[in-house]
Coordinates of C-alpha atoms and ligand atoms in Angstrom, one line a residue:
X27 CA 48.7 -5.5 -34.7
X28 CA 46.6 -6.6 -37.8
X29 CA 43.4 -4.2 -38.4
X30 CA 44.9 -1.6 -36.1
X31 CA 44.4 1.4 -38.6
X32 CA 40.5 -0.2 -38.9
X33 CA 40.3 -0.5 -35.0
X34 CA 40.9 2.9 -34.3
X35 CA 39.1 4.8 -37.8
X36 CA 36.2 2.4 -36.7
X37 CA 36.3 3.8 -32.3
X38 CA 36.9 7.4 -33.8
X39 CA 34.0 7.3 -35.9
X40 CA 31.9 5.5 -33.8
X41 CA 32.4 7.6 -30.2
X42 CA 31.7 10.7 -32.9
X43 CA 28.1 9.2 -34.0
X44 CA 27.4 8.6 -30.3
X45 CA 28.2 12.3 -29.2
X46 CA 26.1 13.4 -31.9
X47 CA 23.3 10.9 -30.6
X48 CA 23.5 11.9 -27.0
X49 CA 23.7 15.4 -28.2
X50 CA 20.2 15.3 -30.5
X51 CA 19.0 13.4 -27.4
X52 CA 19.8 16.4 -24.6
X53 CA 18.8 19.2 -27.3
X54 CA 15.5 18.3 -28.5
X55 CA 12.4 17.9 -26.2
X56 CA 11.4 14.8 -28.2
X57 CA 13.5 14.0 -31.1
X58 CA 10.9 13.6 -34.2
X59 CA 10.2 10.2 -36.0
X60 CA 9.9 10.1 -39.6
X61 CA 8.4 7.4 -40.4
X62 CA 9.8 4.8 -43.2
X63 CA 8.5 2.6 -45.8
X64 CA 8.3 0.1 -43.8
X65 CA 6.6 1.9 -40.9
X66 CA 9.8 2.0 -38.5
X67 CA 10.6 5.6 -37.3
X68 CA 13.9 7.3 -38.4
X69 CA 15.3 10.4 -36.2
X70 CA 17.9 13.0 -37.8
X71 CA 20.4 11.3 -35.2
X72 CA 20.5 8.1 -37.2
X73 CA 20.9 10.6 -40.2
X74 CA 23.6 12.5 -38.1
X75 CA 25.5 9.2 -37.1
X76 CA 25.4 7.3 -40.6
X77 CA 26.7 10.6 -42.0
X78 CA 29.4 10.6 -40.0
X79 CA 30.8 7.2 -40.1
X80 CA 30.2 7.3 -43.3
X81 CA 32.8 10.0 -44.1
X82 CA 35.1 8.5 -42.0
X83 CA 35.1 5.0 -43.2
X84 CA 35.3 6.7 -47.0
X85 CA 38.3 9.3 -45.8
X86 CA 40.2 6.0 -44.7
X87 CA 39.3 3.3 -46.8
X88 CA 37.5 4.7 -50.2
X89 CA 37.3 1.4 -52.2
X90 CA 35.6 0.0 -49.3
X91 CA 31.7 -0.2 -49.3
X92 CA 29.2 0.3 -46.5
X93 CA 26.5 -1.7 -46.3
X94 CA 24.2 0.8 -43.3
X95 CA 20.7 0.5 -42.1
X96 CA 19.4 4.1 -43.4
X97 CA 19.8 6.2 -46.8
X98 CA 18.9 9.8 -48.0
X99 CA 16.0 9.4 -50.8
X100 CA 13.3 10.9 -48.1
X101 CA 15.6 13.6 -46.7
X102 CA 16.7 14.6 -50.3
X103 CA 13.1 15.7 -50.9
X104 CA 12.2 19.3 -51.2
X105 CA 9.6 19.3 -48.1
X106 CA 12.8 17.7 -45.3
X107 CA 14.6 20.4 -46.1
X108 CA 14.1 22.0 -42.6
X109 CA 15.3 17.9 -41.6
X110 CA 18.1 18.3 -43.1
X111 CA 19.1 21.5 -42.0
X112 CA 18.8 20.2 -38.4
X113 CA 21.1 17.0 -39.2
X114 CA 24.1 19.2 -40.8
X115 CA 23.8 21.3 -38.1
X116 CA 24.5 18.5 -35.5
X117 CA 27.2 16.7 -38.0
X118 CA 28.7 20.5 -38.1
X119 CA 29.4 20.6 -34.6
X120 CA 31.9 17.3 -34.8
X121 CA 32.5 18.0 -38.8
X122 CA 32.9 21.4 -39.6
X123 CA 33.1 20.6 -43.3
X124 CA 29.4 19.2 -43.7
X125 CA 27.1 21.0 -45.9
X126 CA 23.6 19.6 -46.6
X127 CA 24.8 18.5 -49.9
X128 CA 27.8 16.5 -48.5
X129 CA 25.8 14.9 -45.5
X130 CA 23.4 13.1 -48.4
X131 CA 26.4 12.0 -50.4
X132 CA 27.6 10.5 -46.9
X133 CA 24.3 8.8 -45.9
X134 CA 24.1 7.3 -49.1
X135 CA 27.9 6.1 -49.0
X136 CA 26.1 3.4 -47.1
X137 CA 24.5 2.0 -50.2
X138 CA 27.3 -0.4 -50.5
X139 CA 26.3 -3.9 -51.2
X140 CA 28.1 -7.1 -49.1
X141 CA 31.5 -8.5 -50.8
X142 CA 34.5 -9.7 -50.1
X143 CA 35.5 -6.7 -47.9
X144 CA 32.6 -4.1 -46.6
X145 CA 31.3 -2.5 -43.3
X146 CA 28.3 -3.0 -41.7
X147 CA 26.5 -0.2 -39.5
X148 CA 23.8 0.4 -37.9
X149 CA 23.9 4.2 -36.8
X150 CA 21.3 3.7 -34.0
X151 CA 20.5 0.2 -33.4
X152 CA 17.4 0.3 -31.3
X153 CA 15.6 3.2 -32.9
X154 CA 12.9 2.9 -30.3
X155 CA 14.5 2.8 -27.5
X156 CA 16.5 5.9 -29.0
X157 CA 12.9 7.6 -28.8
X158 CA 11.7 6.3 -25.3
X159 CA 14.9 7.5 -23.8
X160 CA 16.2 4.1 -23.4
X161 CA 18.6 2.0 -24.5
X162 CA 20.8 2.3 -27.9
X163 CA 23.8 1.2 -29.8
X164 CA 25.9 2.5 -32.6
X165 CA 27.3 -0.6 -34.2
X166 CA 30.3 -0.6 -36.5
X167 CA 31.7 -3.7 -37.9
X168 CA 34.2 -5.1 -40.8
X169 CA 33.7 -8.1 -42.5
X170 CA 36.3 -10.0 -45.0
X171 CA 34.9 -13.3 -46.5
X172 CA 32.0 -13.7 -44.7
X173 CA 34.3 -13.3 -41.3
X174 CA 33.7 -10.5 -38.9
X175 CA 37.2 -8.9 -37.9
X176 CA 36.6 -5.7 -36.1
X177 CA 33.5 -4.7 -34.3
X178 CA 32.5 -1.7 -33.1
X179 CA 29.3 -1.3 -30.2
X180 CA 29.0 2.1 -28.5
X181 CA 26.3 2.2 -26.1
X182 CA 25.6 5.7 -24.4
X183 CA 23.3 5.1 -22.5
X184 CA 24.4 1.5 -20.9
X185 CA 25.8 2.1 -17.2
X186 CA 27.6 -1.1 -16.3
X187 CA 30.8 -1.8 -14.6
X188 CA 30.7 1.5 -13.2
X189 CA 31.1 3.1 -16.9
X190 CA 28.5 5.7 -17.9
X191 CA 28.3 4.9 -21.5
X192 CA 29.8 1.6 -22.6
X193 CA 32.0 1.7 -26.0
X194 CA 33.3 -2.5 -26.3
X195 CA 35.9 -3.2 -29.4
X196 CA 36.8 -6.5 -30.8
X197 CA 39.8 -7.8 -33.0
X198 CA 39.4 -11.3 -34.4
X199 CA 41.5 -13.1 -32.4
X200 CA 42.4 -10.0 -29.7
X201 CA 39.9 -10.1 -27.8
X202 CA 37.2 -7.4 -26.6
X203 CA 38.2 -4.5 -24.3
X204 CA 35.9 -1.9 -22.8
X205 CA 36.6 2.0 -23.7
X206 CA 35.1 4.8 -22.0
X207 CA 32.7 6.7 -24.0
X208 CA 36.3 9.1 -24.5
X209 CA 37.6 6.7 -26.0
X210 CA 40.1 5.6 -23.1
X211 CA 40.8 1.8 -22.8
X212 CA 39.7 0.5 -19.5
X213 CA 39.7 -3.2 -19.5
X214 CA 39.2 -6.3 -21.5
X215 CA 36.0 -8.0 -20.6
X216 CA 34.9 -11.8 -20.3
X217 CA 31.7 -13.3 -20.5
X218 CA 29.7 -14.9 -17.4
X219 CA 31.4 -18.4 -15.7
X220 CA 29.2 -21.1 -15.4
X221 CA 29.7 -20.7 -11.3
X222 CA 28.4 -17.5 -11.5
X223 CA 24.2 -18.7 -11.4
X224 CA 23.6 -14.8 -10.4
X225 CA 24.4 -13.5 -13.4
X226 CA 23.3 -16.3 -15.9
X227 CA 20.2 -14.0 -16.6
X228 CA 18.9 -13.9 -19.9
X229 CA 18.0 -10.9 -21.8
X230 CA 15.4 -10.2 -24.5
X231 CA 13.9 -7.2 -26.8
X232 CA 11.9 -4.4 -25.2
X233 CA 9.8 -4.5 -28.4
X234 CA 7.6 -7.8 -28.2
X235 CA 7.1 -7.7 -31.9
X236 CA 10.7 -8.8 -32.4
X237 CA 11.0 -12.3 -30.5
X238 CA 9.1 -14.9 -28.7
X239 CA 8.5 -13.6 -25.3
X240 CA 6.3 -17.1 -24.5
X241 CA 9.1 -19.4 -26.0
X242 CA 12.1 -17.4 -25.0
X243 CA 10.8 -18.0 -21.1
X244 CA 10.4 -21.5 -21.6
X245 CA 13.6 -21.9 -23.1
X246 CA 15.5 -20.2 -20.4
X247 CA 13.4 -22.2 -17.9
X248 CA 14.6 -25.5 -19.5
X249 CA 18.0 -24.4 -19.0
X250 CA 17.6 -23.7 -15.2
X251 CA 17.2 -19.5 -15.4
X252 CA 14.6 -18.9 -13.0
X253 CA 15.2 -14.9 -12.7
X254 CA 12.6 -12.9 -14.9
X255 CA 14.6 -11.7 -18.3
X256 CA 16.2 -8.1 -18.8
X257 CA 14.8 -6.3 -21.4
X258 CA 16.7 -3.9 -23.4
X259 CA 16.4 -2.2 -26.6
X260 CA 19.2 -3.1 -29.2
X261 CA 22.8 -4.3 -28.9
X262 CA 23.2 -3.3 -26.2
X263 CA 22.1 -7.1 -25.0
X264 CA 25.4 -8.7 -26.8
X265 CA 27.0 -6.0 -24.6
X266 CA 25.1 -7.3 -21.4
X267 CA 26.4 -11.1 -22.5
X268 CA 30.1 -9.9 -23.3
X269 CA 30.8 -8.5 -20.2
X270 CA 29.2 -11.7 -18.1
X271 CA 25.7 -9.1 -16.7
X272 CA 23.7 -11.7 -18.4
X273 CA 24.7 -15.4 -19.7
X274 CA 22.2 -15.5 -22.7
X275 CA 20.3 -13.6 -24.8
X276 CA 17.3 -14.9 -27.3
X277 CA 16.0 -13.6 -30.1
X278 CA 13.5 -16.3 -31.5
X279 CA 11.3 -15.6 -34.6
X280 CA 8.5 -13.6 -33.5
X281 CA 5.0 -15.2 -34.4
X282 CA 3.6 -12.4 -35.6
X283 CA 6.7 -11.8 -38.4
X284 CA 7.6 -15.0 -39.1
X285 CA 9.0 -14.4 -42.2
X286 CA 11.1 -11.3 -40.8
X287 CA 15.0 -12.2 -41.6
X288 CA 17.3 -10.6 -39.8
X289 CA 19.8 -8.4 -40.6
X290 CA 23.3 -8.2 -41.0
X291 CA 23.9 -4.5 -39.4
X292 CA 21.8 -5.6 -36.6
X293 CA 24.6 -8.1 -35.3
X294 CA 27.3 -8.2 -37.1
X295 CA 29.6 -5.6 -34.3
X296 CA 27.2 -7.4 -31.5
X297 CA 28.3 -11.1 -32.4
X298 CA 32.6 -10.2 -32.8
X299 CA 32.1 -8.3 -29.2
X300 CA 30.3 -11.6 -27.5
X301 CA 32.6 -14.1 -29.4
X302 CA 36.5 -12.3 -28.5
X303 CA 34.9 -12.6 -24.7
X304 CA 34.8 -16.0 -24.9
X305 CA 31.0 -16.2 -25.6
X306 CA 29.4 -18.2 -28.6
X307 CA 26.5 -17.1 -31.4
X308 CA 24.1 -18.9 -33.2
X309 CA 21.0 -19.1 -35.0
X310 CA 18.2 -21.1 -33.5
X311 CA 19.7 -24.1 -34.7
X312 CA 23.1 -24.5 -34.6
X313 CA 24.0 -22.6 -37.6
X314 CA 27.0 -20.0 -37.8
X315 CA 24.8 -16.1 -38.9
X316 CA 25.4 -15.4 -42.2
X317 CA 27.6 -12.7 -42.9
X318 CA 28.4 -13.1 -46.9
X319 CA 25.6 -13.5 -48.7
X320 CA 23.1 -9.9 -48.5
X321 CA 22.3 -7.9 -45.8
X322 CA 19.4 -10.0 -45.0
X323 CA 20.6 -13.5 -43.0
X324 CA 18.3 -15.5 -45.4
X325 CA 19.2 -19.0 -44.1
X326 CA 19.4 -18.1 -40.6
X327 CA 16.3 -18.5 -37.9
X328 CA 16.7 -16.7 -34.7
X329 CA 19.4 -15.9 -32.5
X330 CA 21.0 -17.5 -29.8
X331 CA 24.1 -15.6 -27.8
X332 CA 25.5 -17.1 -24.9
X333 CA 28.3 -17.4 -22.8
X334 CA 29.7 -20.2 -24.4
X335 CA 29.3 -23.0 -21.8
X336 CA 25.1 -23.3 -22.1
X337 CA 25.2 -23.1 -25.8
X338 CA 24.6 -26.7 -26.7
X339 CA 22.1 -27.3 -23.8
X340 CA 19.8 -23.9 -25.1
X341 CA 20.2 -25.7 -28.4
X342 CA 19.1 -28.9 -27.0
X343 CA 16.0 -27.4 -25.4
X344 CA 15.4 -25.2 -28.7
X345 CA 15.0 -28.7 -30.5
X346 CA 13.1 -30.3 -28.1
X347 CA 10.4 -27.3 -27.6
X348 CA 7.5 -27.1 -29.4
Ligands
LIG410 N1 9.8 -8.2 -36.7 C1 11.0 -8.1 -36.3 N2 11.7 -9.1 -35.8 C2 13.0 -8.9 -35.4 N3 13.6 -7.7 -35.4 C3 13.0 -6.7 -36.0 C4 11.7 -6.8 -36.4 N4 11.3 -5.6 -36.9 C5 12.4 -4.7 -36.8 N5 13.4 -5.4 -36.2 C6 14.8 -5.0 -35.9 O1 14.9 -4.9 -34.4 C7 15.9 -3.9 -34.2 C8 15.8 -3.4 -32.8 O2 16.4 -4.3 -32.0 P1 15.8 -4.9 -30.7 O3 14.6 -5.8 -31.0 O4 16.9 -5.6 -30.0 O5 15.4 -3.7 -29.8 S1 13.9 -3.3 -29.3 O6 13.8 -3.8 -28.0 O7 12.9 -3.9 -30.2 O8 14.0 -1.9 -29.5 C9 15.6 -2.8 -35.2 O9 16.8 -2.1 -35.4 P2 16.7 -0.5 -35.6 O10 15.8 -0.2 -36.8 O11 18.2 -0.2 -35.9 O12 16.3 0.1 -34.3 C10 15.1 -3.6 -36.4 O13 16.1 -3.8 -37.4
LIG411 MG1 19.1 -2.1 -35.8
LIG412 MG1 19.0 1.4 -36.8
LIG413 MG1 15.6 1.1 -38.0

């Protein structure tokens, strides 16, 4: 099958980054956030997992770059040095090979820029709810002219279809299937029928900073969801669409960021997962996300995952809401 040898480096690396996640999680009392230029916390378990896939994807495929979420200028400084200690000691335990000098080389492997070929990742997506003890995703994907052809979305703490820990895989054109956090195949997964009205709930952000909580309800209300939304930190919302929990998710721009653009790492693996189950993704209006241009979706406005069938009638009401 095409993108096999990507398909399984990208599972390995990704099931490795979530061990290390769930095992930063169960060994500190409260995992500490460093805090980012931007304000946004950073844990040594997004360290740990960038780290990781990092190596693996430049073990596999070195001409390839990664474009990740995180790099190593703050934990290169003199005073993180007890930081970085603690990450190579949990990327030791899956990586025997890691010194603190390689595991900054690997982080910053992810300082790829977008091309004709890269990978995208986002070691924890949902950084928050990482913190909070909620939900998380490590999301993985692979990109060739603007198309996404493997995705990646392991989410440890997600317990759906009687899975504890949900790992999902797409293929371009294979279709998504469900893994066990082991990394055994289980099933392939479909998004929500139309018939099924009980589980054509919509999900939404934990973080109300990040959407439209007042015109995401009144969206799904003009579409005939009456049931309150889900929330849930990160991807692990396309997860809920792809395997037919929930028949849209919305992410409109939030009023108080409304010049935030999203990016690329934050759906890239989340998108391929909800498409191969027969689901459909858009921005706000209409338009395909950007995956070609920079890591930021500059043309794009909002996001609009579904199960396919209500696509065009969220669009509608979109349109016609103030
Ligand atoms: N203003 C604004 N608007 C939209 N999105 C933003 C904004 N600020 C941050 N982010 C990104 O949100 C990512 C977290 O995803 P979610 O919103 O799905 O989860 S959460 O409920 O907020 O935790 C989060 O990803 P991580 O940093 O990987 O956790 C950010 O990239
Ligand atoms: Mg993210
Ligand atoms: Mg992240
Ligand atoms: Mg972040």
């Amino acid at each position: 099958m095409v993108y096999d040898t990507e398909k399984q480096v990208a599972i390995k690396a990704a099931i490795a980054a979530a061990k290390l996640c769930q095992q930063v999680r169960q060994q500190e009392i409260t995992p500490e956030a460093i805090q980012k230029k931007d304000r946004s916390p950073v844990t040594i378990a997004d360290f740990g997992a960038q780290a990781l896939i990092c190596q693996a994807l430049a073990a596999a495929f070195p001409s390839d770059p990664v474009v990740g979420e995180e790099d190593a200028a703050t934990l290169r400084q003199a005073e993180m040095s007890d930081q970085l200690a603690k990450v190579t000691q949990y990327v030791q335990a899956i990586e025997p090979t890691a010194t603190p000098e390689t595991v900054v080389d690997w982080i910053d492997h992810g300082n790829g820029q977008v091309t004709s070929r890269y990978w995208t990742l986002d070691p924890i997506d949902g950084t928050k709810g990482f913190l909070r003890g909620d939900q998380y995703a490590v999301a993985l994907a692979l990109i060739e002219a603007g198309d996404i052809k493997v995705g990646v979305l392991a989410c440890p703490a997600l317990e759906m279809s009687g899975q504890q820990g949900v790992v999902l895989v797409a293929v371009r054109g294979q279709g998504t299937e469900l893994l066990t956090m082991a990394g055994q195949p289980v099933k392939s997964v479909q998004v929500a029928s139309p018939e099924d009205k009980e589980r054509l709930r919509f999900v939404e952000s934990v973080e109300s900073g990040h959407g439209d909580q007042s015109q995401q309800s009144a969206v799904a209300k003009a579409v005939g969801i009456t049931a309150d939304s889900i929330r849930m930190d990160s991807q692990a919302k396309y997860a809920a669409v792809a395997m037919g929990e929930a028949g849209l998710y919305l992410r409109l721009p939030s009023p108080k960021s409304p010049d935030y653009r999203e990016k690329i790492w934050d759906h890239a693996a989340g998108v391929l997962v909800v498409e191969e189950a027969g689901g459909r993704v858009s921005d706000m209006n209409g338009k395909p996300l950007n995956f070609a241009q920079s890591d930021r979706m500059q043309d794009n406005r909002g996001v609009v995952v579904s199960n396919g069938t209500i696509h065009d009638t969220v669009l509608k009401a979109l349109a016609a809401s103030p």
